[in-house]
XYZ file of C-alpha atoms in Angstrom:
664
model
C 81.862 15.193 -47.887
C 78.375 14.666 -46.991
C 75.876 11.839 -46.886
C 72.210 11.893 -47.430
C 70.057 10.382 -45.069
C 68.302 7.343 -47.413
C 70.651 5.024 -48.811
C 71.131 4.598 -52.639
C 68.572 1.882 -53.006
C 65.875 3.677 -51.028
C 66.421 6.803 -53.322
C 66.246 4.820 -56.688
C 63.013 3.036 -55.388
C 61.306 6.256 -54.814
C 62.539 7.653 -57.986
C 62.044 4.790 -60.136
C 58.807 5.942 -61.975
C 60.338 9.313 -63.016
C 61.062 9.467 -66.949
C 63.761 11.412 -68.399
C 61.249 14.271 -69.673
C 60.125 14.662 -65.861
C 63.726 14.550 -64.819
C 64.657 17.490 -67.200
C 61.543 19.454 -66.108
C 62.480 19.321 -62.486
C 65.812 20.951 -63.101
C 64.342 23.663 -65.043
C 61.804 24.369 -62.025
C 65.020 24.150 -59.649
C 66.386 27.053 -61.765
C 63.008 29.191 -61.690
C 62.627 28.416 -57.924
C 66.091 29.868 -57.456
C 64.893 33.279 -58.902
C 65.968 32.692 -62.587
C 64.132 34.175 -65.580
C 66.375 32.459 -68.200
C 66.741 28.669 -68.572
C 69.068 27.479 -71.254
C 69.124 23.874 -72.147
C 71.970 22.590 -74.459
C 72.368 19.287 -75.904
C 74.729 17.775 -78.601
C 74.135 14.648 -80.978
C 76.434 11.997 -82.261
C 76.267 10.832 -86.166
C 73.809 8.197 -85.184
C 71.488 11.025 -83.657
C 71.981 9.964 -80.005
C 72.486 12.751 -77.501
C 76.176 12.716 -76.069
C 76.127 15.753 -73.860
C 73.476 17.574 -72.061
C 73.041 20.558 -69.581
C 70.450 22.710 -68.038
C 71.766 26.232 -66.973
C 69.853 29.204 -65.081
C 70.761 32.735 -64.181
C 69.117 32.285 -60.617
C 70.624 32.942 -57.207
C 72.839 29.728 -57.018
C 73.276 27.378 -54.154
C 74.947 28.971 -51.152
C 77.429 26.702 -49.606
C 75.723 26.874 -46.379
C 72.524 25.464 -47.816
C 74.166 22.394 -49.580
C 73.041 20.125 -46.957
C 69.442 21.415 -47.229
C 69.327 20.922 -51.059
C 70.835 17.366 -51.216
C 70.335 15.945 -47.909
C 66.740 15.756 -46.911
C 65.690 13.779 -50.116
C 62.202 13.045 -48.842
C 61.338 16.425 -47.945
C 62.262 19.938 -49.139
C 62.670 23.524 -47.516
C 60.470 24.811 -50.355
C 57.626 22.619 -48.978
C 58.682 23.182 -45.212
C 58.874 26.929 -45.930
C 56.395 27.421 -48.554
C 54.448 30.674 -48.512
C 50.711 30.283 -49.561
C 49.901 30.955 -53.250
C 53.432 31.493 -54.603
C 54.557 30.043 -57.583
C 57.452 27.968 -55.621
C 57.247 24.501 -57.703
C 59.477 22.249 -55.673
C 57.577 19.908 -52.971
C 60.402 17.348 -52.354
C 64.102 17.239 -52.704
C 64.211 14.328 -55.105
C 64.530 16.195 -58.308
C 68.239 16.772 -58.270
C 68.915 13.004 -58.193
C 66.434 12.043 -61.100
C 69.601 12.176 -63.493
C 70.447 8.460 -63.109
C 67.631 7.653 -65.521
C 69.605 8.790 -68.487
C 73.160 9.746 -67.456
C 75.747 7.925 -65.043
C 76.599 11.445 -63.233
C 75.706 15.064 -62.545
C 77.888 17.938 -61.817
C 76.484 21.189 -60.519
C 78.521 24.555 -61.159
C 76.873 27.155 -59.001
C 77.423 30.817 -58.268
C 76.034 32.776 -55.392
C 76.434 36.209 -53.935
C 77.421 36.434 -50.082
C 77.554 40.271 -49.257
C 79.323 41.996 -51.834
C 81.470 39.215 -53.107
C 80.551 36.346 -55.541
C 81.616 32.420 -55.113
C 81.749 29.375 -57.140
C 81.945 25.844 -56.448
C 81.015 22.307 -57.914
C 78.807 19.576 -56.511
C 78.973 16.119 -58.055
C 76.726 12.980 -57.589
C 77.282 9.423 -59.244
C 74.443 7.474 -60.407
C 75.780 4.518 -58.599
C 75.810 6.238 -55.337
C 72.861 8.622 -54.970
C 73.448 8.694 -51.274
C 76.498 10.457 -51.361
C 77.412 14.106 -52.857
C 80.812 15.586 -53.047
C 81.791 19.249 -53.470
C 84.889 21.237 -53.958
C 86.029 24.132 -51.926
C 84.581 27.328 -53.334
C 86.463 30.222 -54.863
C 85.658 33.880 -55.340
C 84.874 34.809 -58.809
C 83.546 38.148 -60.638
C 79.984 39.299 -60.647
C 79.481 37.912 -64.067
C 79.187 34.576 -62.809
C 75.598 33.812 -61.979
C 73.341 30.699 -61.543
C 73.747 27.113 -61.677
C 74.559 24.885 -64.665
C 74.002 21.188 -64.325
C 76.008 19.004 -66.536
C 74.785 15.604 -67.107
C 77.939 13.098 -68.039
C 78.132 9.944 -70.140
C 74.315 10.105 -71.596
C 72.470 6.927 -72.341
C 69.053 6.016 -73.854
C 68.294 9.542 -75.484
C 68.160 10.748 -78.785
C 67.469 13.597 -80.872
C 64.057 12.293 -81.621
C 63.465 11.872 -78.020
C 63.948 15.474 -77.604
C 61.825 16.894 -80.549
C 58.698 14.529 -80.039
C 58.365 13.514 -76.472
C 60.523 15.848 -74.449
C 59.632 19.191 -76.019
C 56.085 18.313 -76.234
C 56.121 17.481 -72.309
C 57.841 20.653 -71.468
C 55.386 22.865 -73.427
C 52.557 21.266 -71.445
C 54.665 21.747 -68.173
C 55.765 25.481 -68.448
C 53.055 26.921 -70.774
C 50.914 28.625 -68.075
C 54.019 29.606 -65.977
C 55.800 31.329 -69.093
C 52.387 33.123 -69.765
C 52.402 34.479 -66.011
C 55.804 35.689 -66.168
C 55.555 36.892 -69.912
C 55.846 40.456 -69.171
C 58.945 39.686 -67.225
C 60.543 38.034 -70.177
C 60.954 34.484 -68.626
C 62.096 32.004 -71.393
C 63.216 28.621 -71.733
C 65.822 28.188 -74.547
C 66.567 25.022 -76.338
C 70.066 25.048 -78.285
C 69.163 28.758 -78.421
C 65.573 28.433 -79.682
C 62.846 29.437 -77.298
C 60.345 26.833 -76.113
C 57.192 27.223 -78.111
C 53.972 26.393 -76.709
C 51.837 28.052 -79.683
C 50.391 24.709 -80.452
C 48.830 24.388 -77.144
C 46.728 27.448 -77.608
C 43.495 26.570 -79.154
C 41.733 29.714 -78.487
C 42.646 33.078 -76.754
C 41.040 36.463 -76.018
C 42.123 39.739 -74.562
C 39.632 42.024 -73.005
C 39.112 44.535 -69.867
C 36.787 44.132 -67.172
C 35.707 47.252 -64.821
C 34.638 46.515 -61.348
C 33.800 49.668 -59.266
C 35.799 51.875 -61.807
C 38.903 49.699 -61.144
C 40.321 48.568 -64.525
C 41.564 44.863 -65.000
C 43.256 43.446 -67.973
C 42.296 39.875 -68.716
C 43.875 37.186 -70.961
C 41.806 34.072 -71.492
C 43.333 30.886 -73.106
C 41.955 27.516 -73.825
C 44.300 24.785 -74.175
C 44.331 22.122 -76.822
C 45.603 19.674 -74.397
C 45.463 19.102 -70.758
C 48.556 20.724 -69.023
C 50.624 18.468 -66.920
C 49.201 18.097 -63.587
C 47.639 21.280 -63.756
C 44.181 22.538 -62.817
C 42.632 25.497 -64.794
C 43.166 28.611 -62.837
C 43.008 32.216 -62.494
C 46.314 34.100 -62.137
C 46.437 37.645 -60.779
C 49.595 39.730 -61.741
C 50.503 43.247 -60.662
C 51.301 46.186 -62.641
C 55.076 45.330 -62.321
C 54.425 41.806 -63.715
C 55.101 39.932 -60.395
C 52.727 37.102 -59.555
C 50.564 37.767 -56.635
C 47.554 35.269 -56.225
C 45.972 32.265 -57.811
C 43.058 30.139 -57.441
C 41.042 27.482 -59.537
C 38.222 28.538 -61.675
C 34.687 26.795 -61.263
C 35.038 24.752 -64.154
C 37.313 22.049 -63.113
C 36.377 18.507 -62.811
C 33.558 18.943 -65.235
C 34.209 15.823 -67.179
C 34.950 17.557 -70.306
C 38.260 18.812 -72.009
C 37.683 22.579 -71.412
C 41.088 23.241 -70.255
C 41.650 26.878 -69.702
C 43.744 29.741 -67.693
C 42.851 33.262 -67.113
C 45.539 35.773 -66.595
C 44.686 39.101 -64.678
C 46.779 41.994 -64.512
C 46.159 45.634 -63.112
C 47.414 48.194 -60.518
C 44.814 46.760 -57.936
C 47.222 43.780 -57.532
C 50.068 45.747 -56.430
C 49.182 45.840 -52.790
C 47.016 42.500 -52.947
C 47.311 40.564 -49.719
C 45.819 36.967 -48.870
C 44.063 36.106 -45.854
C 46.600 35.106 -42.951
C 46.612 31.822 -41.296
C 44.826 33.476 -38.301
C 42.177 34.639 -40.602
C 43.184 38.292 -39.894
C 44.143 40.971 -42.484
C 46.118 44.416 -42.616
C 43.336 46.679 -41.909
C 45.221 49.256 -43.884
C 45.007 47.388 -46.923
C 41.629 47.067 -48.671
C 42.844 44.888 -51.591
C 42.525 41.333 -50.679
C 41.097 37.949 -51.894
C 37.802 38.456 -49.696
C 36.999 42.267 -50.930
C 33.882 42.776 -52.601
C 35.842 44.005 -55.772
C 37.681 41.012 -55.768
C 34.800 38.481 -55.572
C 32.622 40.494 -58.221
C 35.691 40.348 -60.649
C 35.900 36.467 -59.874
C 32.203 36.236 -60.344
C 32.434 37.898 -63.924
C 35.211 35.911 -65.154
C 33.733 32.621 -64.202
C 30.478 33.954 -66.111
C 32.687 34.701 -68.965
C 34.208 31.122 -68.932
C 30.748 29.638 -68.961
C 29.847 31.432 -72.179
C 33.101 30.537 -73.668
C 32.505 26.870 -72.851
C 28.925 26.850 -74.295
C 30.020 26.386 -77.984
C 32.721 24.314 -77.001
C 30.490 21.694 -74.771
C 28.211 21.706 -77.886
C 30.794 20.925 -80.286
C 32.138 18.120 -77.977
C 28.539 16.660 -77.045
C 28.103 16.079 -80.942
C 31.577 14.258 -80.878
C 30.313 12.348 -78.029
C 27.395 10.968 -79.842
C 29.465 10.042 -82.812
C 31.749 8.119 -80.590
C 29.060 6.511 -79.030
C 27.309 5.354 -82.383
C 31.022 3.919 -83.432
C 31.367 2.093 -80.212
C 27.745 0.709 -80.263
C 26.536 2.377 -77.156
C 23.077 3.280 -78.438
C 20.262 0.815 -78.473
C 19.697 -1.078 -81.794
C 17.111 0.477 -83.931
C 15.821 -0.385 -87.503
C 17.060 2.445 -89.774
C 14.318 1.538 -92.580
C 11.557 2.234 -89.701
C 10.802 5.908 -89.709
C 9.504 5.420 -86.126
C 12.400 3.580 -85.035
C 14.584 6.426 -86.523
C 12.629 9.015 -84.716
C 13.239 7.141 -81.577
C 16.890 6.791 -82.252
C 17.163 10.619 -82.897
C 15.448 11.224 -79.461
C 17.988 9.198 -77.388
C 20.819 10.896 -79.178
C 19.425 14.221 -78.664
C 19.016 13.714 -75.077
C 22.539 12.357 -74.453
C 23.757 15.588 -76.389
C 21.613 17.708 -73.915
C 22.617 15.534 -70.822
C 26.387 16.010 -71.563
C 25.979 19.774 -72.112
C 24.482 20.124 -68.575
C 27.089 18.020 -66.825
C 29.726 16.141 -68.729
C 30.764 14.362 -65.549
C 27.545 12.058 -66.120
C 29.548 10.245 -68.922
C 33.001 10.431 -67.609
C 34.865 7.223 -66.354
C 32.262 4.849 -67.677
C 33.300 1.599 -69.329
C 31.533 0.282 -72.448
C 29.130 -1.863 -70.374
C 28.209 1.012 -68.068
C 27.744 3.456 -71.023
C 25.129 0.805 -72.794
C 23.375 0.257 -69.514
C 23.054 3.862 -68.713
C 21.840 5.074 -72.173
C 19.457 2.240 -72.186
C 17.912 3.293 -68.884
C 17.547 6.801 -70.436
C 16.213 5.657 -73.730
C 13.447 3.594 -71.789
C 12.599 6.711 -69.507
C 12.449 9.061 -72.866
C 10.163 6.641 -74.510
C 7.880 6.105 -71.694
C 7.252 9.954 -71.207
C 8.385 9.906 -67.514
C 10.963 12.743 -67.864
C 11.121 13.411 -63.886
C 12.447 9.866 -63.530
C 15.868 11.055 -65.195
C 16.210 13.363 -62.470
C 16.030 10.352 -60.052
C 18.790 8.750 -61.802
C 20.865 11.882 -62.239
C 20.533 12.495 -58.486
C 22.671 9.273 -57.786
C 25.414 10.137 -60.338
C 26.032 13.836 -60.152
C 24.509 16.658 -57.963
C 23.004 19.149 -60.023
C 22.183 22.636 -58.874
C 18.690 24.186 -59.284
C 19.719 26.211 -62.187
C 21.291 23.225 -63.986
C 18.157 21.171 -63.100
C 16.063 24.034 -64.618
C 18.160 24.306 -67.731
C 17.981 20.733 -68.370
C 14.187 20.272 -67.998
C 13.916 23.141 -70.424
C 16.258 21.305 -72.738
C 14.322 18.072 -72.581
C 11.113 19.853 -73.024
C 12.709 21.255 -76.238
C 13.921 17.980 -77.296
C 10.450 16.423 -76.633
C 8.797 19.357 -78.587
C 10.989 18.709 -81.907
C 10.102 14.859 -81.503
C 6.483 15.710 -81.301
C 6.606 17.729 -84.411
C 8.802 15.163 -86.348
C 6.325 12.509 -85.297
C 3.411 14.604 -86.502
C 5.243 15.164 -89.887
C 5.626 11.521 -89.999
C 1.654 10.824 -89.346
C 1.048 13.408 -91.933
C 2.886 11.451 -94.586
C 1.337 8.387 -93.594
C -2.028 9.755 -94.110
C -1.233 10.886 -97.555
C 0.471 7.414 -98.416
C -2.787 5.575 -97.007
C -4.960 7.934 -99.424
C -2.727 6.967 -102.404
C -3.149 3.451 -101.430
C -6.972 3.866 -101.341
C -6.907 5.037 -104.815
C -4.930 1.950 -106.012
C -7.279 -0.439 -104.243
C -10.727 1.135 -104.637
C -10.513 3.190 -108.010
C -10.691 0.830 -110.740
C -9.865 3.809 -113.272
C -6.325 3.530 -111.804
C -5.822 -0.237 -113.268
C -3.574 -0.898 -110.506
C -1.930 -4.382 -110.806
C -1.319 -6.958 -108.136
C 2.454 -7.149 -108.624
C 3.642 -3.843 -110.065
C 1.561 -1.628 -107.793
C 0.138 -3.233 -104.920
C 2.895 -5.202 -103.715
C 5.289 -1.956 -104.402
C 2.931 0.154 -102.492
C 3.091 -2.488 -99.577
C 6.925 -2.574 -99.652
C 7.276 0.984 -98.932
C 4.250 1.029 -96.645
C 4.546 -2.344 -94.681
C 3.986 -0.493 -91.285
C 0.481 -1.079 -92.134
C 0.908 -4.424 -90.959
C 3.114 -3.877 -88.157
C 5.921 -1.373 -86.995
C 8.019 -4.051 -85.764
C 8.486 -6.086 -88.802
C 11.440 -5.772 -90.939
C 11.057 -6.227 -94.835
C 12.970 -9.236 -95.952
C 12.217 -10.194 -99.369
C 9.750 -8.710 -101.923
C 8.682 -9.023 -105.680
C 7.633 -12.535 -105.593
C 10.777 -14.405 -104.963
C 10.433 -18.111 -104.652
C 11.036 -19.948 -101.579
C 14.921 -20.846 -102.314
C 15.546 -17.032 -102.699
C 13.520 -16.355 -99.704
C 15.407 -18.884 -97.804
C 18.736 -17.455 -98.833
C 17.862 -13.932 -97.747
C 16.127 -15.166 -94.786
C 19.437 -17.137 -93.645
C 21.545 -14.259 -94.474
C 19.326 -11.764 -92.244
C 19.458 -14.334 -89.508
C 23.116 -15.615 -89.800
C 24.846 -13.391 -91.911
C 25.311 -16.283 -94.298
C 24.948 -15.709 -98.116
C 25.541 -19.245 -99.717
C 23.434 -21.140 -102.226
C 20.716 -23.331 -100.531
C 18.066 -25.814 -101.999
C 14.502 -27.228 -100.739
C 13.410 -30.731 -101.650
C 9.809 -30.217 -101.947
C 7.351 -30.446 -105.118
C 5.858 -27.009 -104.329
C 9.122 -25.176 -103.664
C 8.828 -22.860 -106.677
C 5.334 -21.481 -105.429
C 5.828 -17.882 -104.993
C 4.682 -15.595 -102.084
C 4.389 -11.734 -102.293
C 6.153 -10.236 -99.357
C 8.156 -11.924 -96.786
C 8.690 -10.037 -93.440
C 10.560 -10.877 -90.465
C 10.842 -9.779 -86.903
C 13.554 -11.334 -84.634
C 11.614 -11.247 -81.206
C 13.557 -10.681 -78.103
C 10.663 -12.176 -75.770
C 11.625 -16.040 -75.231
C 14.278 -15.718 -78.088
C 11.643 -16.338 -80.484
C 11.636 -15.508 -84.111
C 8.489 -14.367 -85.640
C 8.167 -14.887 -89.454
C 5.241 -12.922 -91.474
C 4.147 -13.905 -94.968
C 1.917 -11.632 -96.862
C -0.488 -12.693 -99.850
C -1.886 -9.909 -101.619
C -4.889 -10.048 -103.738
C -6.049 -7.829 -106.634
C -8.757 -5.989 -105.162
C -11.207 -6.026 -108.195
C -10.358 -9.402 -109.750
C -10.167 -11.648 -106.812
C -12.652 -12.473 -103.932
C -11.221 -14.218 -101.130
C -12.369 -17.927 -100.495
C -11.391 -21.450 -99.368
C -8.880 -21.940 -102.420
C -6.505 -19.186 -101.196
C -6.814 -20.306 -97.604
C -5.519 -23.527 -99.322
C -2.740 -21.915 -100.927
C -1.315 -20.579 -97.586
C -1.555 -24.181 -96.500
C 0.644 -25.282 -99.232
C 3.283 -22.544 -98.401
C 3.298 -23.843 -94.888
C 3.954 -27.291 -96.030
C 7.058 -26.082 -97.872
C 8.337 -24.442 -94.843
C 7.488 -27.205 -92.548
C 9.665 -29.529 -94.803
C 12.778 -27.290 -94.253
C 14.320 -27.656 -91.115
C 16.321 -23.965 -91.423
C 12.747 -22.499 -91.776
C 11.201 -24.789 -88.917
C 13.411 -24.361 -85.911
C 11.950 -24.831 -82.524
C 12.125 -21.060 -81.654
C 10.358 -19.950 -84.710
C 6.799 -19.282 -85.437
C 4.708 -18.336 -88.780
C 2.034 -16.002 -89.300
C 0.391 -15.569 -92.745
C -1.738 -12.544 -93.883
C -4.124 -12.829 -96.552
C -5.479 -9.611 -97.899
C -8.072 -8.842 -100.433
C -11.280 -6.482 -101.370
C -13.902 -8.887 -100.676
C -14.811 -12.552 -99.594
C -16.527 -14.789 -101.948
C -20.143 -15.898 -101.783
C -19.147 -19.276 -99.940
C -19.216 -17.586 -96.554
C -16.035 -20.036 -95.733
C -13.629 -17.119 -94.824
C -15.930 -15.338 -92.598
C -17.084 -18.469 -90.800
C -13.430 -19.332 -90.011
C -12.913 -15.920 -88.523
C -16.157 -16.071 -86.461
C -15.207 -19.455 -85.109
C -11.715 -18.181 -83.590
C -13.221 -14.980 -82.241
C -12.867 -16.157 -78.937
C -8.984 -15.812 -79.187
C -9.249 -12.145 -79.204
C -7.300 -11.544 -82.453
C -8.848 -9.534 -85.437
C -8.913 -11.558 -88.560
C -7.663 -14.927 -87.056
C -8.887 -17.488 -89.582
C -6.797 -20.273 -88.579
C -4.505 -21.491 -85.592
C -2.771 -24.404 -85.383
C 1.334 -24.875 -86.189
C 1.031 -21.627 -87.849
C -1.665 -18.654 -87.891
C -3.504 -17.228 -90.639
C -5.111 -13.726 -90.688
C -7.471 -12.537 -93.535
C -8.119 -8.913 -93.755
C -10.084 -6.810 -96.371
C -8.086 -3.657 -97.712
C -10.902 -1.606 -95.990
C -10.101 -3.094 -92.640
C -6.502 -2.381 -93.176
C -7.187 1.296 -93.816
C -9.735 1.713 -90.792
C -7.173 0.048 -88.728
C -4.657 2.647 -89.516
C -7.046 5.561 -89.241
C -8.334 4.471 -85.637
C -4.806 4.070 -84.382
C -3.350 7.174 -86.035
C -6.342 9.456 -85.187
C -5.895 8.818 -81.653
C -2.001 9.289 -81.966
C -2.502 12.382 -83.856
C -4.891 13.934 -81.634
C -2.548 13.278 -78.348
C 0.537 14.863 -80.063
C -1.327 17.888 -81.012
C -2.372 18.283 -77.552
C 1.128 17.735 -76.338
C 2.440 20.082 -78.952
C 0.424 22.727 -77.786
C 1.064 22.452 -74.172
C 4.900 22.295 -74.738
C 4.811 25.135 -77.046
C 3.090 27.041 -74.416
C 5.775 26.352 -71.998
C 8.523 29.038 -71.381
C 10.975 28.453 -74.209
C 12.441 30.079 -77.207
C 9.747 30.343 -79.832
C 8.631 26.988 -81.191
C 9.605 28.153 -84.697
C 13.075 28.551 -83.523
C 13.030 25.141 -81.988
C 11.699 23.588 -85.071
C 14.121 25.260 -87.456
C 16.889 23.934 -85.415
C 15.698 20.432 -85.170
C 13.719 19.639 -88.328
C 15.541 17.627 -91.097
C 13.481 19.384 -94.008
C 12.229 22.927 -94.787
C 8.963 21.551 -95.822
C 5.914 23.002 -93.520
C 4.096 20.861 -91.323
C 0.814 19.790 -92.397
C -1.354 18.618 -89.677
C -3.994 16.212 -91.420
C -7.208 15.496 -90.221
C -8.338 11.628 -90.269
C -9.396 10.558 -93.592
C -13.217 10.496 -93.911
């Protein structure tokens, strides 16, 4: 009888986090580490689908009797780790695995066979779950040469069902051994579950076989991209000799990139038959040219890593798209008004920038909580819209370290994104010039017979950006104030209940009701438009009085008159009447520096002619249009794919871009 060096309580404390599926994997690794190429797992079930017997059997070298102390005594260390040869596939790192059975069975029995000289011997070892610090073994007996390997029998199983095996345990074992079975595939290594080979085909998302020649040396390559992350395993390159024996392994350059590009590369060839690795003293066998520092091997690894980068590109593009979709669902992006084309363009710009950022280095977005994601994306949005692209790299330098080539690639991608945004913005301006020309016809051409309600108001509904990009259309088509209040309250508070206003002028109607919820000082700015027929109405005092009546209704209703609300009225017509009242009001308030201001008190009133509205648009958009054309020319002349290619990839329609000159 022998006794381990740590008591049972200490062993259980060390092993308490081990789950049954990890425990079973440890017994399989023990078999492979002992030289087995076949592992047979057998289990039986009761009528209630609970597992009532379980064993793991291998055809390895067994446990020599004189090694039993090394296998069961040092539970906090292992001869595998102590004597581990660099770059082998030996898995065991400690002597804990053999005692993990207590999580699902009361005891375990090892029946092991080994060869000593020309003879074969068999004996049994047993450990009880209540006394993990003790092991017992029977005297060995000589057997014939058909006896080989070790069989572990788990007695009095508890807490395991058939569902556990078919769902959790088989999935875990596939992720644990897929890469190892691929390395050993040519040697016929297998894990059988009740006679059926363990399948890991569902884990293979993509694979490719090819050959690479380096200095006339031929290497056979197999690439696999895994659908899931393998258990505790980095993406690696595995080198195997022509006899199928493993020789060397090293990580690829695409680990810890923050994405889910999980992969393995398996290399085979005669080159590895005599392959040697650097010795601990840094010396090599001078008679062997095949080693991990040779020029041929370095070039091979370089070509494989370039191949992997090409494989990763479409994967990253697809994943970047999914990331942006997830960010949209999580509300990570800044809020933009989808009804406003300018806002839509801004929204697309920041989304495209996030896509490009992820493709450059996914680590930028890894391990961020929701608040951190929102903060980071908001910073990027501010920089993109300010045009100070270089500032992005200042931020990135504090997050990840980009190589010069990565910085160059990202800079080009940002320019391409900006070029696309410029072209789309010019298209938008072009559409607006067309709309203004059509609006002018309605206003100035009497032969159009444009009506105030059916035409002018409808046109303003579609082009309310003429008043201000920041305003959200709330109501239109002459709703009375009660309807306006209902919609107004719903917009601000999400309420849709019936409301009433007690005022004699409550049924007076306004043409358009625009609202903006300004963030400065938490103030809500409300805009009311009164549009007058250009041919039939000249603006005068009675129209300014009409606006005053509107405001009295507003003032009488507390829900319209909160302390954080302000009101602006726009009165728009073609001409002023002969009284000169309106113009004198505007002249008296010119010192406030606001164009068209005709009243300033509890509310503000602005009066404009239609010609002034259109002229303001042309002045503002002509400047922007010319700047954008200059920017377009500068960006298109940079070193890129052709501008046509970039536009084709990013534009939302196939209509040609028409660069309109300002209207005369």
